[in-house]
Amino acid sequence: MRLFALRHAERAPNDPTFDSPLLSEGHTTADALASSPSCPRFTHVYTSPFQRCLQTIAPLCAQWPTTSIRVEHALYEYMRADAGHDPATWRRTWTPGQCKAVDAHIDRVYTSWWPLAALEYGETEAVMRARATAFRAHLVDTHGPDDVVLLVTHLSVVNALRGQPDEAPCPMGTLVELV
């Protein structure tokens, strides 16, 4: 299996909303990735349910109309009180209409490996890393050698998956192959 992580494309850096959408630059980045000849043809796509992640993969869906997307809560944003996340509205999942460009591609039969109810507001970095690492191990156990898997997620989760410190640089819209 080849495994890739994609940090969502550009969004407003200080947007106070929980589920901020992409900026126009983010849509441009997502379009460029989808049209890049170096972008692999993914056989499986898992994404955080956040709007910015769904919008980042929308151009890939347009290019590959048979691609099925699995909404996975193990890829959820690292919900820290010190980051200003609202404890009253932080827990959500994908709902139809959230990102119309990907609605038809969402695998509605798939049940997230990590239950939404298992996410904790204010989780520690260690808990988030354990969640991401356990999901990665699950993917290794369930996918075959010919699978090319994409995980669309957030900075902290990408860094956990690649064994980097929480705030290690990884620009928005960056695709990395995990080894």
Coordinates of N, CA and C in Angstrom, one line a residue:
M1 N 0.8 -1.2 0.0 CA 0.0 0.0 0.0 C 0.9 1.2 0.0
R2 N 0.5 2.2 -0.8 CA 1.1 3.5 -0.7 C 0.1 4.4 0.0
L3 N 0.6 5.2 1.0 CA -0.2 6.0 1.8 C 0.2 7.5 1.7
F4 N -0.7 8.3 1.5 CA -0.5 9.8 1.3 C -1.4 10.5 2.3
A5 N -0.8 11.6 2.8 CA -1.6 12.6 3.6 C -1.6 13.9 2.9
L6 N -2.8 14.5 2.9 CA -2.9 15.9 2.3 C -3.5 16.8 3.3
R7 N -2.7 17.9 3.6 CA -3.2 18.9 4.5 C -4.2 19.7 3.7
H8 N -5.4 20.0 4.2 CA -6.4 20.8 3.5 C -5.7 22.1 2.9
A9 N -6.3 22.7 1.9 CA -5.7 23.9 1.2 C -6.0 25.1 2.1
E10 N -5.6 26.3 1.6 CA -5.7 27.5 2.4 C -7.1 27.9 2.8
R11 N -7.1 28.3 4.0 CA -8.3 28.9 4.6 C -7.9 30.1 5.4
A12 N -8.8 30.9 5.8 CA -8.5 32.1 6.6 C -7.8 31.7 7.9
P13 N -6.6 32.2 8.1 CA -5.8 31.8 9.3 C -6.4 32.1 10.6
N14 N -7.2 33.1 10.7 CA -7.7 33.5 12.0 C -9.3 33.5 12.0
D15 N -9.8 32.7 11.1 CA -11.3 32.6 11.0 C -11.8 32.0 12.3
P16 N -12.7 32.7 13.0 CA -13.2 32.2 14.3 C -14.2 31.1 14.2
T17 N -14.7 30.8 13.0 CA -15.7 29.8 12.8 C -15.1 28.4 12.9
F18 N -15.8 27.5 13.4 CA -15.3 26.1 13.6 C -15.0 25.4 12.3
D19 N -15.9 25.6 11.3 CA -15.8 24.9 10.0 C -15.5 25.8 8.9
S20 N -14.4 26.6 8.9 CA -14.1 27.6 7.9 C -13.9 27.0 6.5
P21 N -14.4 27.6 5.5 CA -14.2 27.2 4.1 C -12.9 27.6 3.6
L22 N -12.6 27.1 2.4 CA -11.3 27.5 1.7 C -11.4 28.9 1.2
L23 N -10.3 29.6 1.2 CA -10.2 30.9 0.5 C -10.1 30.6 -1.0
S24 N -10.2 31.7 -1.8 CA -10.0 31.5 -3.2 C -8.6 30.9 -3.5
E25 N -7.6 31.2 -2.8 CA -6.3 30.6 -3.0 C -6.3 29.1 -2.7
G26 N -7.1 28.7 -1.7 CA -7.3 27.3 -1.4 C -7.9 26.5 -2.6
H27 N -8.9 27.1 -3.2 CA -9.5 26.5 -4.3 C -8.5 26.3 -5.5
T28 N -7.7 27.4 -5.7 CA -6.7 27.3 -6.7 C -5.6 26.2 -6.4
T29 N -5.2 26.1 -5.1 CA -4.3 25.0 -4.7 C -4.9 23.7 -5.0
A30 N -6.2 23.5 -4.6 CA -6.8 22.2 -4.8 C -7.0 21.9 -6.3
D31 N -7.3 22.8 -7.1 CA -7.4 22.6 -8.5 C -6.0 22.2 -9.1
A32 N -5.0 22.9 -8.6 CA -3.6 22.6 -9.1 C -3.2 21.2 -8.8
L33 N -3.5 20.7 -7.6 CA -3.2 19.4 -7.1 C -3.9 18.4 -8.0
A34 N -5.2 18.6 -8.2 CA -5.9 17.6 -9.0 C -5.5 17.5 -10.5
S35 N -5.0 18.6 -11.0 CA -4.5 18.6 -12.4 C -3.0 18.3 -12.5
S36 N -2.3 18.1 -11.4 CA -0.9 17.8 -11.5 C -0.6 16.4 -12.0
P37 N 0.3 16.3 -13.0 CA 0.6 15.0 -13.5 C 1.3 14.1 -12.4
S38 N 1.8 14.7 -11.4 CA 2.5 13.9 -10.3 C 1.5 13.4 -9.3
C39 N 0.3 13.8 -9.3 CA -0.7 13.4 -8.4 C -1.1 12.0 -8.7
P40 N -0.9 11.1 -7.7 CA -1.3 9.7 -7.9 C -2.8 9.5 -8.1
R41 N -3.1 8.4 -8.7 CA -4.6 8.0 -8.8 C -4.9 7.2 -7.6
F42 N -5.7 7.8 -6.7 CA -5.9 7.2 -5.4 C -7.1 6.1 -5.5
T43 N -6.9 5.0 -4.9 CA -7.9 3.9 -4.9 C -8.9 4.1 -3.8
H44 N -8.4 4.7 -2.7 CA -9.2 4.9 -1.5 C -8.9 6.3 -1.0
V45 N -10.0 7.0 -0.6 CA -9.9 8.4 0.0 C -10.7 8.4 1.3
Y46 N -10.0 8.9 2.3 CA -10.5 9.1 3.7 C -10.4 10.6 4.0
T47 N -11.4 11.2 4.5 CA -11.3 12.6 4.8 C -11.9 13.0 6.2
S48 N -11.3 14.0 6.8 CA -11.9 14.6 7.9 C -13.3 15.2 7.4
P49 N -14.3 15.3 8.3 CA -15.6 15.9 7.8 C -15.6 17.4 7.7
F50 N -14.5 18.1 8.0 CA -14.5 19.5 7.9 C -14.7 20.0 6.5
Q51 N -15.4 21.1 6.3 CA -15.7 21.7 5.0 C -14.4 21.9 4.2
R52 N -13.4 22.5 4.8 CA -12.1 22.8 4.1 C -11.5 21.5 3.5
C53 N -11.6 20.4 4.2 CA -11.1 19.1 3.7 C -11.9 18.6 2.5
L54 N -13.2 18.7 2.7 CA -14.1 18.3 1.6 C -13.8 19.1 0.3
Q55 N -13.7 20.5 0.5 CA -13.5 21.4 -0.6 C -12.1 21.1 -1.3
T56 N -11.2 20.7 -0.5 CA -9.8 20.4 -1.0 C -9.8 19.2 -2.0
I57 N -10.7 18.2 -1.7 CA -10.7 17.1 -2.6 C -11.8 17.1 -3.7
A58 N -12.6 18.2 -3.7 CA -13.6 18.3 -4.7 C -13.1 18.3 -6.1
P59 N -12.0 18.9 -6.4 CA -11.4 18.8 -7.8 C -11.0 17.4 -8.2
L60 N -10.5 16.6 -7.2 CA -10.2 15.2 -7.5 C -11.4 14.5 -7.8
C61 N -12.5 14.8 -7.2 CA -13.8 14.1 -7.5 C -14.3 14.4 -8.9
A62 N -14.1 15.6 -9.3 CA -14.5 16.0 -10.6 C -13.6 15.3 -11.7
Q63 N -12.4 15.1 -11.4 CA -11.5 14.4 -12.3 C -11.7 12.9 -12.3
W64 N -12.0 12.4 -11.2 CA -12.2 10.9 -11.0 C -13.6 10.7 -10.5
P65 N -14.6 10.7 -11.4 CA -16.0 10.6 -10.9 C -16.4 9.3 -10.2
T66 N -15.6 8.3 -10.3 CA -15.9 7.0 -9.6 C -15.3 6.9 -8.3
T67 N -14.5 7.9 -7.9 CA -13.8 7.9 -6.6 C -14.9 8.0 -5.5
S68 N -14.7 7.1 -4.5 CA -15.6 7.1 -3.3 C -14.8 7.7 -2.1
I69 N -15.5 8.5 -1.4 CA -14.8 9.2 -0.3 C -15.5 8.7 1.0
R70 N -14.6 8.3 2.0 CA -15.0 7.9 3.3 C -14.8 8.9 4.3
V71 N -15.8 9.4 5.0 CA -15.7 10.4 6.1 C -15.2 9.6 7.3
E72 N -14.0 10.1 7.8 CA -13.3 9.4 8.9 C -13.0 10.3 10.0
H73 N -13.6 10.0 11.2 CA -13.4 10.9 12.4 C -12.0 10.7 13.0
A74 N -11.3 9.7 12.7 CA -9.9 9.5 13.2 C -9.1 10.6 12.6
L75 N -9.5 11.3 11.5 CA -8.7 12.4 10.9 C -9.2 13.7 11.3
Y76 N -10.1 13.8 12.3 CA -10.7 15.0 12.8 C -9.6 16.0 13.3
E77 N -10.0 17.3 13.2 CA -9.1 18.3 13.8 C -8.8 18.1 15.2
Y78 N -7.6 18.4 15.6 CA -7.2 18.3 17.0 C -7.9 19.4 17.8
M79 N -8.8 19.1 18.6 CA -9.7 20.0 19.3 C -9.2 20.5 20.6
R80 N -8.5 21.6 20.6 CA -7.8 22.1 21.8 C -8.5 23.4 22.2
A81 N -8.8 23.5 23.5 CA -9.4 24.7 24.1 C -8.5 25.9 23.8
D82 N -7.2 25.7 23.9 CA -6.2 26.9 23.7 C -6.2 27.4 22.2
A83 N -6.8 26.6 21.3 CA -6.9 27.0 19.9 C -8.2 27.8 19.6
G84 N -9.0 28.0 20.6 CA -10.2 28.8 20.5 C -11.4 28.0 19.9
H85 N -11.3 26.7 19.9 CA -12.5 25.9 19.4 C -13.6 26.0 20.4
D86 N -14.8 26.2 19.9 CA -16.0 26.3 20.7 C -16.5 25.0 21.3
P87 N -16.5 24.8 22.6 CA -16.9 23.5 23.1 C -18.4 23.2 22.9
A88 N -19.2 24.2 22.5 CA -20.6 23.9 22.3 C -20.9 23.4 20.9
T89 N -20.0 23.7 20.0 CA -20.3 23.4 18.6 C -19.2 22.5 17.9
W90 N -18.3 22.0 18.6 CA -17.1 21.4 17.9 C -17.4 20.0 17.3
R91 N -18.3 19.3 17.8 CA -18.5 17.9 17.3 C -19.5 17.9 16.2
R92 N -19.1 17.5 15.0 CA -20.0 17.4 13.9 C -19.4 16.4 12.9
T93 N -20.3 15.9 12.0 CA -19.8 15.0 11.0 C -20.3 15.6 9.6
W94 N -20.0 14.9 8.6 CA -20.5 15.3 7.2 C -22.0 15.2 7.2
T95 N -22.6 16.2 6.5 CA -24.0 16.2 6.3 C -24.3 16.5 4.8
P96 N -25.3 16.0 4.2 CA -25.5 16.3 2.8 C -25.7 17.8 2.6
G97 N -25.1 18.3 1.5 CA -25.1 19.7 1.2 C -24.0 20.5 1.8
Q98 N -23.2 19.9 2.7 CA -22.1 20.6 3.3 C -21.1 21.1 2.2
C99 N -20.8 20.2 1.3 CA -20.0 20.5 0.1 C -20.5 19.8 -1.1
K100 N -21.4 20.5 -1.8 CA -22.2 19.8 -2.8 C -21.3 19.1 -3.9
A101 N -20.1 19.6 -4.1 CA -19.2 19.1 -5.1 C -18.8 17.6 -4.8
V102 N -18.9 17.2 -3.5 CA -18.4 15.9 -3.2 C -19.6 15.0 -2.7
D103 N -20.8 15.6 -2.5 CA -21.9 14.8 -1.9 C -22.1 13.5 -2.6
A104 N -22.1 13.5 -4.0 CA -22.3 12.2 -4.7 C -21.2 11.2 -4.5
H105 N -20.0 11.6 -4.0 CA -18.9 10.8 -3.9 C -18.8 10.2 -2.5
I106 N -19.5 10.7 -1.5 CA -19.4 10.2 -0.1 C -20.0 8.8 -0.1
D107 N -19.2 7.9 0.5 CA -19.6 6.5 0.8 C -20.5 6.5 2.0
R108 N -21.8 6.4 1.7 CA -22.8 6.5 2.8 C -23.0 5.2 3.6
V109 N -22.3 4.1 3.1 CA -22.4 2.9 3.8 C -21.3 2.8 4.8
Y110 N -20.2 3.4 4.5 CA -19.0 3.4 5.4 C -19.3 3.9 6.7
T111 N -18.9 3.2 7.8 CA -19.0 3.7 9.1 C -17.6 4.1 9.6
S112 N -17.4 5.3 10.1 CA -16.1 5.7 10.5 C -15.5 4.7 11.5
W113 N -14.2 4.5 11.3 CA -13.5 3.6 12.1 C -13.4 4.1 13.6
W114 N -13.3 5.5 13.7 CA -13.2 6.1 15.0 C -14.6 6.8 15.2
P115 N -15.3 6.3 16.2 CA -16.6 6.9 16.4 C -16.6 8.4 16.8
L116 N -17.5 9.1 16.3 CA -17.5 10.6 16.6 C -17.7 10.8 18.1
A117 N -18.4 9.9 18.8 CA -18.6 10.0 20.2 C -17.3 9.8 21.0
A118 N -16.3 9.2 20.4 CA -15.0 8.9 21.1 C -14.1 10.1 21.1
L119 N -14.4 11.1 20.2 CA -13.6 12.3 20.2 C -13.8 13.1 21.5
E120 N -12.8 13.7 22.0 CA -12.9 14.5 23.2 C -12.5 15.9 23.0
Y121 N -13.3 16.8 23.4 CA -12.9 18.2 23.3 C -11.7 18.5 24.3
G122 N -10.7 19.1 23.8 CA -9.6 19.4 24.7 C -8.6 18.2 24.8
E123 N -8.7 17.3 23.9 CA -7.8 16.1 24.0 C -6.4 16.6 24.0
T124 N -5.5 15.8 24.6 CA -4.1 16.1 24.6 C -3.5 15.7 23.3
E125 N -2.3 16.3 23.0 CA -1.6 15.9 21.8 C -1.3 14.4 21.8
A126 N -1.0 13.8 22.9 CA -0.7 12.4 22.9 C -2.0 11.6 22.5
V127 N -3.1 12.0 22.9 CA -4.4 11.3 22.6 C -4.6 11.4 21.1
M128 N -4.4 12.6 20.5 CA -4.6 12.8 19.1 C -3.6 12.0 18.3
R129 N -2.4 11.9 18.7 CA -1.4 11.1 18.0 C -1.7 9.6 18.1
A130 N -2.2 9.2 19.2 CA -2.6 7.8 19.4 C -3.7 7.5 18.4
R131 N -4.7 8.4 18.3 CA -5.8 8.2 17.4 C -5.3 8.1 16.0
A132 N -4.5 9.0 15.5 CA -4.0 9.0 14.1 C -3.1 7.8 13.9
T133 N -2.3 7.4 14.8 CA -1.4 6.2 14.6 C -2.2 4.9 14.6
A134 N -3.2 4.8 15.4 CA -4.0 3.6 15.4 C -4.8 3.5 14.1
F135 N -5.2 4.6 13.6 CA -5.9 4.6 12.3 C -5.0 4.2 11.2
R136 N -3.8 4.7 11.2 CA -2.8 4.3 10.2 C -2.5 2.8 10.2
A137 N -2.4 2.3 11.4 CA -2.1 0.8 11.6 C -3.3 0.0 11.0
H138 N -4.5 0.5 11.3 CA -5.7 -0.1 10.8 C -5.7 -0.2 9.2
L139 N -5.3 1.0 8.6 CA -5.2 1.0 7.2 C -4.2 0.0 6.6
V140 N -3.1 -0.1 7.3 CA -2.0 -1.1 6.9 C -2.6 -2.5 6.9
D141 N -3.4 -2.8 8.0 CA -4.0 -4.1 8.1 C -5.1 -4.4 7.1
T142 N -5.8 -3.4 6.6 CA -7.0 -3.6 5.8 C -6.8 -3.4 4.3
H143 N -5.7 -2.7 3.9 CA -5.5 -2.4 2.5 C -4.4 -3.3 1.9
G144 N -4.6 -3.6 0.6 CA -3.6 -4.5 -0.1 C -2.5 -3.7 -0.6
P145 N -1.5 -4.4 -1.2 CA -0.3 -3.8 -1.6 C -0.4 -2.9 -2.9
D146 N -1.5 -3.1 -3.6 CA -1.7 -2.3 -4.8 C -2.6 -1.0 -4.5
D147 N -3.1 -0.9 -3.3 CA -3.9 0.2 -2.9 C -3.1 1.5 -2.8
V148 N -3.6 2.6 -3.2 CA -3.0 4.0 -3.1 C -4.1 4.8 -2.3
V149 N -3.7 5.1 -1.0 CA -4.7 5.6 -0.1 C -4.4 7.1 0.2
L150 N -5.4 7.9 0.2 CA -5.2 9.3 0.5 C -6.0 9.6 1.8
L151 N -5.3 10.4 2.7 CA -5.9 10.9 3.9 C -6.0 12.4 3.9
V152 N -7.1 13.0 3.9 CA -7.2 14.5 3.8 C -7.6 15.0 5.2
T153 N -6.7 15.8 5.8 CA -6.8 16.1 7.2 C -6.2 17.5 7.5
H154 N -5.7 17.6 8.7 CA -5.3 18.9 9.3 C -3.8 18.8 9.7
L155 N -3.2 20.0 10.0 CA -1.8 20.0 10.2 C -1.3 19.1 11.4
S156 N -2.0 19.1 12.5 CA -1.5 18.3 13.6 C -1.6 16.8 13.3
V157 N -2.7 16.4 12.6 CA -2.9 15.0 12.2 C -1.9 14.6 11.2
V158 N -1.6 15.4 10.2 CA -0.6 15.1 9.2 C 0.7 14.9 9.9
N159 N 1.1 15.8 10.8 CA 2.4 15.7 11.5 C 2.4 14.5 12.4
A160 N 1.3 14.1 13.0 CA 1.3 12.9 13.8 C 1.5 11.7 12.9
L161 N 0.9 11.7 11.7 CA 1.0 10.5 10.8 C 2.4 10.4 10.2
R162 N 3.1 11.5 10.1 CA 4.5 11.5 9.5 C 5.6 11.5 10.6
G163 N 5.1 11.4 11.9 CA 6.1 11.4 13.0 C 6.8 12.7 13.2
Q164 N 6.2 13.8 12.9 CA 6.8 15.1 13.1 C 6.2 15.8 14.4
P165 N 6.9 16.8 14.9 CA 6.3 17.5 16.0 C 5.0 18.2 15.6
D166 N 4.1 18.5 16.6 CA 2.8 19.0 16.3 C 2.8 20.2 15.4
E167 N 3.7 21.1 15.6 CA 3.7 22.4 14.8 C 4.8 22.4 13.7
A168 N 5.3 21.2 13.3 CA 6.3 21.2 12.2 C 5.6 21.8 11.0
P169 N 6.4 22.5 10.1 CA 5.9 23.1 8.9 C 5.3 22.1 7.9
C170 N 4.2 22.4 7.4 CA 3.6 21.6 6.3 C 2.5 22.5 5.8
P171 N 2.9 23.3 4.7 CA 2.0 24.3 4.2 C 0.6 23.7 3.8
M172 N -0.4 24.5 3.8 CA -1.7 24.1 3.4 C -1.7 23.7 2.0
G173 N -2.4 22.6 1.7 CA -2.4 22.0 0.3 C -1.3 21.1 0.0
T174 N -0.4 20.8 1.0 CA 0.7 19.9 0.8 C 0.3 18.4 0.8
L175 N 0.8 17.7 -0.2 CA 0.6 16.3 -0.3 C 1.9 15.6 0.1
V176 N 1.9 14.7 1.1 CA 3.1 14.0 1.4 C 2.8 12.5 1.4
E177 N 3.8 11.7 0.9 CA 3.8 10.3 1.0 C 4.3 9.8 2.3
L178 N 3.6 9.0 3.0 CA 4.0 8.5 4.3 C 4.7 7.2 4.1
V179 N 5.8 7.1 4.8 CA 6.6 5.9 4.7 C 6.6 5.1 6.0

